PDB file of C-alpha atoms in Angstrom:
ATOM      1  CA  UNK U 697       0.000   0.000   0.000  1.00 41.00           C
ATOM      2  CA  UNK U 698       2.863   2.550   0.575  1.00 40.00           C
ATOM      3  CA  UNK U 699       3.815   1.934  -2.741  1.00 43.00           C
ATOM      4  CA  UNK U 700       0.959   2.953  -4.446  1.00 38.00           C
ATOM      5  CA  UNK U 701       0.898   6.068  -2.360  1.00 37.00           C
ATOM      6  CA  UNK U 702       3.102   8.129  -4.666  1.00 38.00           C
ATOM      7  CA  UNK U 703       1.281   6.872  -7.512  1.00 37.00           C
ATOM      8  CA  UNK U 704      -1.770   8.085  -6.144  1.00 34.00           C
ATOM      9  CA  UNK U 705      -0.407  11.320  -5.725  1.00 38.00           C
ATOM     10  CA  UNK U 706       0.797  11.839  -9.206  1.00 36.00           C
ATOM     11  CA  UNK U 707      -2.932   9.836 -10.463  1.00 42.00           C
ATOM     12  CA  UNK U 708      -4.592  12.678  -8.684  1.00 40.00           C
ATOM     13  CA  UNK U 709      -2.512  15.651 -10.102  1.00 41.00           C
ATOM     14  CA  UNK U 710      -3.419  14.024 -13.479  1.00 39.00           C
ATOM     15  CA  UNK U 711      -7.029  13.530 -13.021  1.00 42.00           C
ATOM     16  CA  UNK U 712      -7.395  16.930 -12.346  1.00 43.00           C
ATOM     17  CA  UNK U 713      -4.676  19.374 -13.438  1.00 41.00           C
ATOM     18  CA  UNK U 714      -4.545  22.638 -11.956  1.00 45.00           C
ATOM     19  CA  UNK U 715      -7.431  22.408 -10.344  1.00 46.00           C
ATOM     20  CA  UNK U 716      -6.961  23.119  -7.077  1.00 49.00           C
ATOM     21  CA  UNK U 717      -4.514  26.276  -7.972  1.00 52.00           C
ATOM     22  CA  UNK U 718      -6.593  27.719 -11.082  1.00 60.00           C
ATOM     23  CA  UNK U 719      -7.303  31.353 -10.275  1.00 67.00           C
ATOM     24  CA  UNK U 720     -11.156  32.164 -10.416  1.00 84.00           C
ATOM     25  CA  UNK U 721     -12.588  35.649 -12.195  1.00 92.00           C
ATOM     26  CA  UNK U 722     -15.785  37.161 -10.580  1.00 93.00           C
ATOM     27  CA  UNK U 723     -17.668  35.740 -13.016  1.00 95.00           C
ATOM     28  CA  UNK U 724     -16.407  32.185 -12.248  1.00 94.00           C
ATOM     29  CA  UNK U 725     -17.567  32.806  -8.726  1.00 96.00           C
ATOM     30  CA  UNK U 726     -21.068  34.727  -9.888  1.00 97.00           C
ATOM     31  CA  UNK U 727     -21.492  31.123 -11.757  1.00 96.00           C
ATOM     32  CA  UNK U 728     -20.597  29.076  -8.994  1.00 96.00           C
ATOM     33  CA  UNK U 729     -23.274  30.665  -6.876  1.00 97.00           C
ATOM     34  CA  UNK U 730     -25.974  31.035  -9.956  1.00 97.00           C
ATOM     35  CA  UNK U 731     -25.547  27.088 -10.358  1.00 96.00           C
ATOM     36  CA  UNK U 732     -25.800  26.940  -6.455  1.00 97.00           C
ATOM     37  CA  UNK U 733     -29.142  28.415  -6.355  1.00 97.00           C
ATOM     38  CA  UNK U 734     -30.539  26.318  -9.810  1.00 96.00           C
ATOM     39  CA  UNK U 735     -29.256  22.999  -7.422  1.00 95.00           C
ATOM     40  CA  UNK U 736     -31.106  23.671  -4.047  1.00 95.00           C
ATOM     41  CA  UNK U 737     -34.715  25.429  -6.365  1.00 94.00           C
ATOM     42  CA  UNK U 738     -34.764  21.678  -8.629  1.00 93.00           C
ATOM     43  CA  UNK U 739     -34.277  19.525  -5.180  1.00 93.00           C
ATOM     44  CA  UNK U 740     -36.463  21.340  -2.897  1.00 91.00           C
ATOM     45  CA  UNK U 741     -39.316  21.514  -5.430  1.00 90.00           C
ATOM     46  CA  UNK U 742     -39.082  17.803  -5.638  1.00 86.00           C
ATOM     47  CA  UNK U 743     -41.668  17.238  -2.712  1.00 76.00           C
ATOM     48  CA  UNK U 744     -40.631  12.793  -2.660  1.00 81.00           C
ATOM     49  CA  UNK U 745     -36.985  13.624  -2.785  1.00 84.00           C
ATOM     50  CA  UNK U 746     -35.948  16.407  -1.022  1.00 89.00           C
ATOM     51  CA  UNK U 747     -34.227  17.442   2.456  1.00 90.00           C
ATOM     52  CA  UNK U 748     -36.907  16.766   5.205  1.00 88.00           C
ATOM     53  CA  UNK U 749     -38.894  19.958   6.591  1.00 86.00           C
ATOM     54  CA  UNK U 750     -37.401  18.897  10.217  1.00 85.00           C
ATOM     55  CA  UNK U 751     -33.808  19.162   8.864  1.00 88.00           C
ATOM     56  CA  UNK U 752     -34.036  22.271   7.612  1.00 90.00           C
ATOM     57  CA  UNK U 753     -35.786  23.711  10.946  1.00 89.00           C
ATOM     58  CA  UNK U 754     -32.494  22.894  12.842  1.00 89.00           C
ATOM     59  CA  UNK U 755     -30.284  23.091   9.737  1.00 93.00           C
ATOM     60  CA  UNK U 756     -27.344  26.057  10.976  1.00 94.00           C
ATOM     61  CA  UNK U 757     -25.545  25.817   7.859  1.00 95.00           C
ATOM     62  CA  UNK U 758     -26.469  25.174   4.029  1.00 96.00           C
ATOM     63  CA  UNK U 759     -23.795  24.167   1.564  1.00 96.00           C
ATOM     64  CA  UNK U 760     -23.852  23.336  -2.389  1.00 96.00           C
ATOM     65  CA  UNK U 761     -21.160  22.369  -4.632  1.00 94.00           C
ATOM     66  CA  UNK U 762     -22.515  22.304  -8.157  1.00 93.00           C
ATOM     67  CA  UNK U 763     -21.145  20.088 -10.653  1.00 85.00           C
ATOM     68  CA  UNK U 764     -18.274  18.435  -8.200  1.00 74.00           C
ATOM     69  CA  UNK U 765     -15.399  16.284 -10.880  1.00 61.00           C
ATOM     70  CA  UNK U 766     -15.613  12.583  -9.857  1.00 56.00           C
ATOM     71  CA  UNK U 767     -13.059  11.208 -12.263  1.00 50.00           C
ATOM     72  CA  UNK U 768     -11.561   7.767 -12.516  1.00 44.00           C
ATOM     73  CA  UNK U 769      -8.104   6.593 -13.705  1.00 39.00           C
ATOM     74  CA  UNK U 770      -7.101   3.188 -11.883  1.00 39.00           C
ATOM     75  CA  UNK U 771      -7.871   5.565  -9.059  1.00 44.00           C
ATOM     76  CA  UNK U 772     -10.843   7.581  -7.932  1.00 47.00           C
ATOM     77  CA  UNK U 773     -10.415  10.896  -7.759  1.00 54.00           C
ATOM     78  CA  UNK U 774     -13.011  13.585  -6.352  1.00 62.00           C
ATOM     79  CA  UNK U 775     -12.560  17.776  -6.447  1.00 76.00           C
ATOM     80  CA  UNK U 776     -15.585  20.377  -5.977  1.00 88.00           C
ATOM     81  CA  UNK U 777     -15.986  23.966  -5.172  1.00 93.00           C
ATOM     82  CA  UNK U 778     -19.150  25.048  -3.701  1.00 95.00           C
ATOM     83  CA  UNK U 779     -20.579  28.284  -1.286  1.00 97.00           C
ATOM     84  CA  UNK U 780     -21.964  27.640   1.876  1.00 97.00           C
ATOM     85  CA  UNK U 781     -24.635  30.343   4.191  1.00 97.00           C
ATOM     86  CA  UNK U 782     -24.820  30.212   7.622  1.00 96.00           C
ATOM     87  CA  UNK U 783     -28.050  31.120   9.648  1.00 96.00           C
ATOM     88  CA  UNK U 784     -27.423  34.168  12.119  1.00 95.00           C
ATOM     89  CA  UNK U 785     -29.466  36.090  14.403  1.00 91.00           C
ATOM     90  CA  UNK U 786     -31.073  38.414  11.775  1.00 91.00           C
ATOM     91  CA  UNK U 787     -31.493  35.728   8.753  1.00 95.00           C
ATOM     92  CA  UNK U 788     -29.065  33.773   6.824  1.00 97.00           C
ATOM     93  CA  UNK U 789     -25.645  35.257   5.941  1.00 97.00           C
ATOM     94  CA  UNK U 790     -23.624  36.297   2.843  1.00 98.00           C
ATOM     95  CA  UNK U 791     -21.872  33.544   1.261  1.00 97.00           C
ATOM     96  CA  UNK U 792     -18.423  32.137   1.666  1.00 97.00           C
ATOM     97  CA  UNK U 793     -16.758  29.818  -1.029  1.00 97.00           C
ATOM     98  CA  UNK U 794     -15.221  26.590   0.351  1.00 95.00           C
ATOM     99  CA  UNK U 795     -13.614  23.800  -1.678  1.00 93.00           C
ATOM    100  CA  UNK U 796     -13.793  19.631  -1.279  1.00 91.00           C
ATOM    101  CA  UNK U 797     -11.807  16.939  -2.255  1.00 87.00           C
ATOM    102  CA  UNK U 798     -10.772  13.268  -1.862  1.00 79.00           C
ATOM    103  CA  UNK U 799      -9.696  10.515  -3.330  1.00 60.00           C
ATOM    104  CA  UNK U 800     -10.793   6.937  -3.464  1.00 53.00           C
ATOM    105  CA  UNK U 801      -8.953   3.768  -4.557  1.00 36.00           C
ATOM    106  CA  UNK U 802     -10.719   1.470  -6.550  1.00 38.00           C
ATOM    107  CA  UNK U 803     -10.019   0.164 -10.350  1.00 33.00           C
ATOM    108  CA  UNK U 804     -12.792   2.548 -12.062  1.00 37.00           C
ATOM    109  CA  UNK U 805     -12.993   3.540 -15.995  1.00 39.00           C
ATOM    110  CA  UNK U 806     -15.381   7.266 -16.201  1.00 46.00           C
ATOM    111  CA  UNK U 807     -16.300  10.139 -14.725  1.00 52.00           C
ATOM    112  CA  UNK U 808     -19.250  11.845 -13.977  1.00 63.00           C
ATOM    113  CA  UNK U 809     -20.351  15.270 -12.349  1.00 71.00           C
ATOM    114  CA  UNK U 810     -22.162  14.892  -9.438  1.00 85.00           C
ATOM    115  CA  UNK U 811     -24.267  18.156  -7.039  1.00 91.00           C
ATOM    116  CA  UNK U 812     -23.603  17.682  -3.221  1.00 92.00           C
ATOM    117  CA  UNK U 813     -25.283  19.664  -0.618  1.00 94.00           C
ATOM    118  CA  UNK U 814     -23.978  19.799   3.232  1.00 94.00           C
ATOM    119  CA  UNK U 815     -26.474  20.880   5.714  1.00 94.00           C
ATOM    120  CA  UNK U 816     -24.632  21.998   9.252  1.00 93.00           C
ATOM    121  CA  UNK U 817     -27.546  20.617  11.965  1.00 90.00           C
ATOM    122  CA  UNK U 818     -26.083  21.634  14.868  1.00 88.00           C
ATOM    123  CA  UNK U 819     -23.966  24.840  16.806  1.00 88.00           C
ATOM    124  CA  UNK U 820     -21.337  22.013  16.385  1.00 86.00           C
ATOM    125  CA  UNK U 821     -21.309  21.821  12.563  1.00 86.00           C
ATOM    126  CA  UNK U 822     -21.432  25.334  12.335  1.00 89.00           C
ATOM    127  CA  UNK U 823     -17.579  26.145  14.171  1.00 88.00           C
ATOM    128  CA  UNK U 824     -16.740  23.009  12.045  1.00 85.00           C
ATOM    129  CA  UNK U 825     -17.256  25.399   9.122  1.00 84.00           C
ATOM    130  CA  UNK U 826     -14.967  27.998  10.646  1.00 87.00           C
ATOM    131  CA  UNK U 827     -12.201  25.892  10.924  1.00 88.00           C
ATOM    132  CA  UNK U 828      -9.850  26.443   7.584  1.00 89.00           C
ATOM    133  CA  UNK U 829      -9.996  22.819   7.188  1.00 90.00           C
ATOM    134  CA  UNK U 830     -11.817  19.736   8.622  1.00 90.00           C
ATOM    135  CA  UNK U 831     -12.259  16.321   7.316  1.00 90.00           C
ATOM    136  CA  UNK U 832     -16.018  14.333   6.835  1.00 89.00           C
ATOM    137  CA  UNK U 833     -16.356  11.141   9.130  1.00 85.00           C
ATOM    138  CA  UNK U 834     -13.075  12.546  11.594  1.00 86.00           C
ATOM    139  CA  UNK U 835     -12.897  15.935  12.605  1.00 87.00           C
ATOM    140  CA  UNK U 836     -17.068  16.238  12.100  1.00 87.00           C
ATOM    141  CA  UNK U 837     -19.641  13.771  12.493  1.00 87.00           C
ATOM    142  CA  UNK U 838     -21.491  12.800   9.499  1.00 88.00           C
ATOM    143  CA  UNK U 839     -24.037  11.191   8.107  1.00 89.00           C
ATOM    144  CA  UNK U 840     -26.043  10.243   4.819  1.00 88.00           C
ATOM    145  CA  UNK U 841     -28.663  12.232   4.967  1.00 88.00           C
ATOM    146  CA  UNK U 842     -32.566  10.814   4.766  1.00 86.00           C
ATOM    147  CA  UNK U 843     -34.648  12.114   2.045  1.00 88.00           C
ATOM    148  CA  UNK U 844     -38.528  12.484   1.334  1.00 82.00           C
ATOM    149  CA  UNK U 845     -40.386  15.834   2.259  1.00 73.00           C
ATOM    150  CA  UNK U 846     -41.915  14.039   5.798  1.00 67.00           C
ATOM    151  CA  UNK U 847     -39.406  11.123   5.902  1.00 56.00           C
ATOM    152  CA  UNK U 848     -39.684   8.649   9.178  1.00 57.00           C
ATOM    153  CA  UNK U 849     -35.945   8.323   9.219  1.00 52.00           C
ATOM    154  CA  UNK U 850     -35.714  12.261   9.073  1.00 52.00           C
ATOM    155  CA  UNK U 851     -35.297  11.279  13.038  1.00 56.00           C
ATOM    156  CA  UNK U 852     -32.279   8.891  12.589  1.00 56.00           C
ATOM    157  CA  UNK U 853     -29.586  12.426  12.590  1.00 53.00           C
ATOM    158  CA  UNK U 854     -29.889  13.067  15.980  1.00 59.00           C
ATOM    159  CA  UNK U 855     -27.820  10.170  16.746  1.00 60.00           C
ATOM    160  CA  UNK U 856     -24.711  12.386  17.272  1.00 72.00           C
ATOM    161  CA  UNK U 857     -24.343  13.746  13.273  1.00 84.00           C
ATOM    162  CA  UNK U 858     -23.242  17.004  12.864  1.00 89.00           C
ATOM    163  CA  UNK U 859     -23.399  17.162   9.038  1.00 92.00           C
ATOM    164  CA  UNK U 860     -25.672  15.178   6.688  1.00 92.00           C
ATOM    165  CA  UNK U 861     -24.721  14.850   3.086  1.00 92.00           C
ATOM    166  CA  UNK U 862     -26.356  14.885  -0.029  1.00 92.00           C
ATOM    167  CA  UNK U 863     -25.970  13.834  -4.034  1.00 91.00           C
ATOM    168  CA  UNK U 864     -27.432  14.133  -6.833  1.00 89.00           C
ATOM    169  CA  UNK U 865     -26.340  13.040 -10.246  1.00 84.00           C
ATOM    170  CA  UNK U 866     -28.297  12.348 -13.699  1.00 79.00           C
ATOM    171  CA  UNK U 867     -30.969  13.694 -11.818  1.00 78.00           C
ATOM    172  CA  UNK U 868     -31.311  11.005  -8.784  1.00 86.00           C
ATOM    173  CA  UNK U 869     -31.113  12.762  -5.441  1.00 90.00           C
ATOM    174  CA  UNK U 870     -30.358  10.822  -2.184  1.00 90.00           C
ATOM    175  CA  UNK U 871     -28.265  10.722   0.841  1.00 89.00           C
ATOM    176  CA  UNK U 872     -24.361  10.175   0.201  1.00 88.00           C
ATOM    177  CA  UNK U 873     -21.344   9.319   2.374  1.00 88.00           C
ATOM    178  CA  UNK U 874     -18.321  11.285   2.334  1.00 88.00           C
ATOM    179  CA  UNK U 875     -16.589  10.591   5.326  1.00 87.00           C
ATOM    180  CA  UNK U 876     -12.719  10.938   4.380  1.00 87.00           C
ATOM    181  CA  UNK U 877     -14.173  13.913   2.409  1.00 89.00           C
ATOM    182  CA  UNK U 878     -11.901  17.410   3.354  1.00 91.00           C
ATOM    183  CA  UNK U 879     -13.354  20.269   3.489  1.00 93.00           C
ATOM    184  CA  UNK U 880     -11.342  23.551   3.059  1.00 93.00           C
ATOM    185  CA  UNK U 881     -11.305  27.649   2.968  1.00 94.00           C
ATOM    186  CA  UNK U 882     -11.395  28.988  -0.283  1.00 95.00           C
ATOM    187  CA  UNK U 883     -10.269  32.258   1.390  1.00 95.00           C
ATOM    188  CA  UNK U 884      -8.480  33.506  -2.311  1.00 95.00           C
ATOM    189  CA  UNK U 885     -12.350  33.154  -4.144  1.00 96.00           C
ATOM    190  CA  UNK U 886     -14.127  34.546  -0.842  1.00 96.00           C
ATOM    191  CA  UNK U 887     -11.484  37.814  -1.036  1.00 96.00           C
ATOM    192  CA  UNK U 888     -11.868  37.824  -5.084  1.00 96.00           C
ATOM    193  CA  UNK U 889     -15.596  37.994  -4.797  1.00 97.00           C
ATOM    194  CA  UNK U 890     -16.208  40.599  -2.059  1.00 97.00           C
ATOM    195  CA  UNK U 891     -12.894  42.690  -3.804  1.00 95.00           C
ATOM    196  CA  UNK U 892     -11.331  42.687  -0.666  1.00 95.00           C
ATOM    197  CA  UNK U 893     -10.461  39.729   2.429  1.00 95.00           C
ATOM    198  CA  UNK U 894     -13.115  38.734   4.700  1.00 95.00           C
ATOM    199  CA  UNK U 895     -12.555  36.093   7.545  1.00 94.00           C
ATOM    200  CA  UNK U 896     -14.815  33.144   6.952  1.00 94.00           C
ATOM    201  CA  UNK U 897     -15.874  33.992  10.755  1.00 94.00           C
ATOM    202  CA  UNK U 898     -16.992  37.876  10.252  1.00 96.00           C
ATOM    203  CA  UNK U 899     -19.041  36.187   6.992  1.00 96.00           C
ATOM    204  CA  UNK U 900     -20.718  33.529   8.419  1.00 95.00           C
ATOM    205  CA  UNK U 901     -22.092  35.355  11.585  1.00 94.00           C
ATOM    206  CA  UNK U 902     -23.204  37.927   9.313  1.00 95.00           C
ATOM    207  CA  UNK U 903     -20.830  41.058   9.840  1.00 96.00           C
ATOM    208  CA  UNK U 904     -20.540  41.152   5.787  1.00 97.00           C
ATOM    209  CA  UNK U 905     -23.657  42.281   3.616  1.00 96.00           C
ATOM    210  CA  UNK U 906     -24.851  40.198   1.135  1.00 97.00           C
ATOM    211  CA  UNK U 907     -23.935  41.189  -2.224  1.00 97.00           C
ATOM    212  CA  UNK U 908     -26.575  41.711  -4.352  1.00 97.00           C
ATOM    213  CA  UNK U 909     -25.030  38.367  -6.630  1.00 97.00           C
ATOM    214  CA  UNK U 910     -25.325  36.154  -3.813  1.00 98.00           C
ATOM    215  CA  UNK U 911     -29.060  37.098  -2.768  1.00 98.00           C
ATOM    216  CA  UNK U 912     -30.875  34.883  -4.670  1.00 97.00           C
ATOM    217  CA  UNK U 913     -28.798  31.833  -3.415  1.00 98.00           C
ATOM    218  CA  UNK U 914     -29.178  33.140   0.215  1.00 98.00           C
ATOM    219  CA  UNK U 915     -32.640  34.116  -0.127  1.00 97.00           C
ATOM    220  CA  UNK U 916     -33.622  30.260  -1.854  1.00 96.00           C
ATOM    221  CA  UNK U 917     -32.002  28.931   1.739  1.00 96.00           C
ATOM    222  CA  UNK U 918     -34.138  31.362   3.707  1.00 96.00           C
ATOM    223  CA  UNK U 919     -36.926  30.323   2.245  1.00 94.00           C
ATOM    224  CA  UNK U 920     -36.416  26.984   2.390  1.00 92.00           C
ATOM    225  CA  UNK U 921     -35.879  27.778   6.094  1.00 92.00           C
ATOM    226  CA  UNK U 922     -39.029  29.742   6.327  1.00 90.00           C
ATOM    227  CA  UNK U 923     -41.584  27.252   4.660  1.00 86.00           C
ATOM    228  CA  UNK U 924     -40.218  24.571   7.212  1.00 86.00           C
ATOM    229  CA  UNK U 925     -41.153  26.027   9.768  1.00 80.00           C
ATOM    230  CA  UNK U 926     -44.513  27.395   9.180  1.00 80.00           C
ATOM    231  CA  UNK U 927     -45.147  23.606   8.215  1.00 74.00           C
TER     232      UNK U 927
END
């Protein structure tokens, strides 16, 4: 196994070149948050497979990472960028841009693009998000998330998870695990999009406005938020 290591290393830089150190325009990031909001509006008007109304009444934190890059060379490899909002004591806060990646081994010929969402259920999951970087299944407690507008296992999170994850690819939505998953700051796109630096801290609690690019992603959480809980 500590052979293949090094390979893996070098299988990963290949799958996805420059990825992880590509420079992102404004536009890139307007994108990333446009395909955000398109992601969470086709799930959550899909009443038999959707995020339960009772996880979204506790739900602290809502992320989305449109379109993540599963590809597959000898070894898996997985990269995303996404935005995540934080609720806060006067409604749900501006965006910050986070990134996510892994890597699996398995012999696998493909790829495909898959949509993840992360919902934060807790205080808990929320500093998680703070951190600059914290891994699935280790540093947080996560779960697959249940799915179905009223689902009976909508219960089963309380267990102890402090994130439950989502996928959805070619259009089937449903709970996903991605423990070993690492979640990081994307602190250079957060700074490019708000044209100057921001801690992810002041954002999430909602010292930052929300620019007027990033309302219609916010306000698709906050209303999400709303209709649970008048339900």
């Amino acid at each position: 196994m500590k052979k293949l290591l090094p390979v893996f290393s070098i299988c990963l830089g290949l799958l996805i070149p420059g990825v992880a150190n590509a420079a992102s325009t404004r536009d890139d990031l307007q994108a990333r948050l446009d395909s955000a909001k398109v992601v969470l509006d086709e799930v959550l008007n899909t009443p038999d497979r959707t995020v339960p109304l009772n996880i979204l009444q506790q739900a602290t934190c809502v992320g989305v990472i449109p379109g993540m890059i599963k590809g597959a060379f000898v070894f898996g490899a997985e990269y995303g960028q996404g935005v995540v909002t934080c609720r806060t004591g006067h409604g749900w806060s501006a965006p910050v841009f986070i990134r996510l990646a892994g890597g699996s081994f398995g012999f696998q010929i493909g790829g495909q693009a898959t949509d993840l969402i992360l919902v934060a259920v807790n205080d808990k999951g929320f500093q998680d998000l703070l951190k600059n970087k914290f891994k699935i299944g280790g540093d947080v407690a996560a779960s697959a998330g249940p799915v179905g507008r009223n689902s009976q296992a909508a219960t089963d999170w309380k267990m102890g998870a402090e994130l439950l994850t989502y996928s959805r690819s070619k259009g089937l939505f449903a709970g996903v695990d991605l423990n070993g998953e690492t979640v990081s700051q994307n602190s250079e796109d957060t700074s490019s999009y708000y044209g100057q630096a921001h801690s992810f801290q002041s954002v999430l609690k909602g010292d930052v406005d929300v620019p007027e690019g990033a309302v219609p992603f916010v306000r698709t959480v906050a209303h999400a938020f709303i209709q649970s809980k008048n339900q």
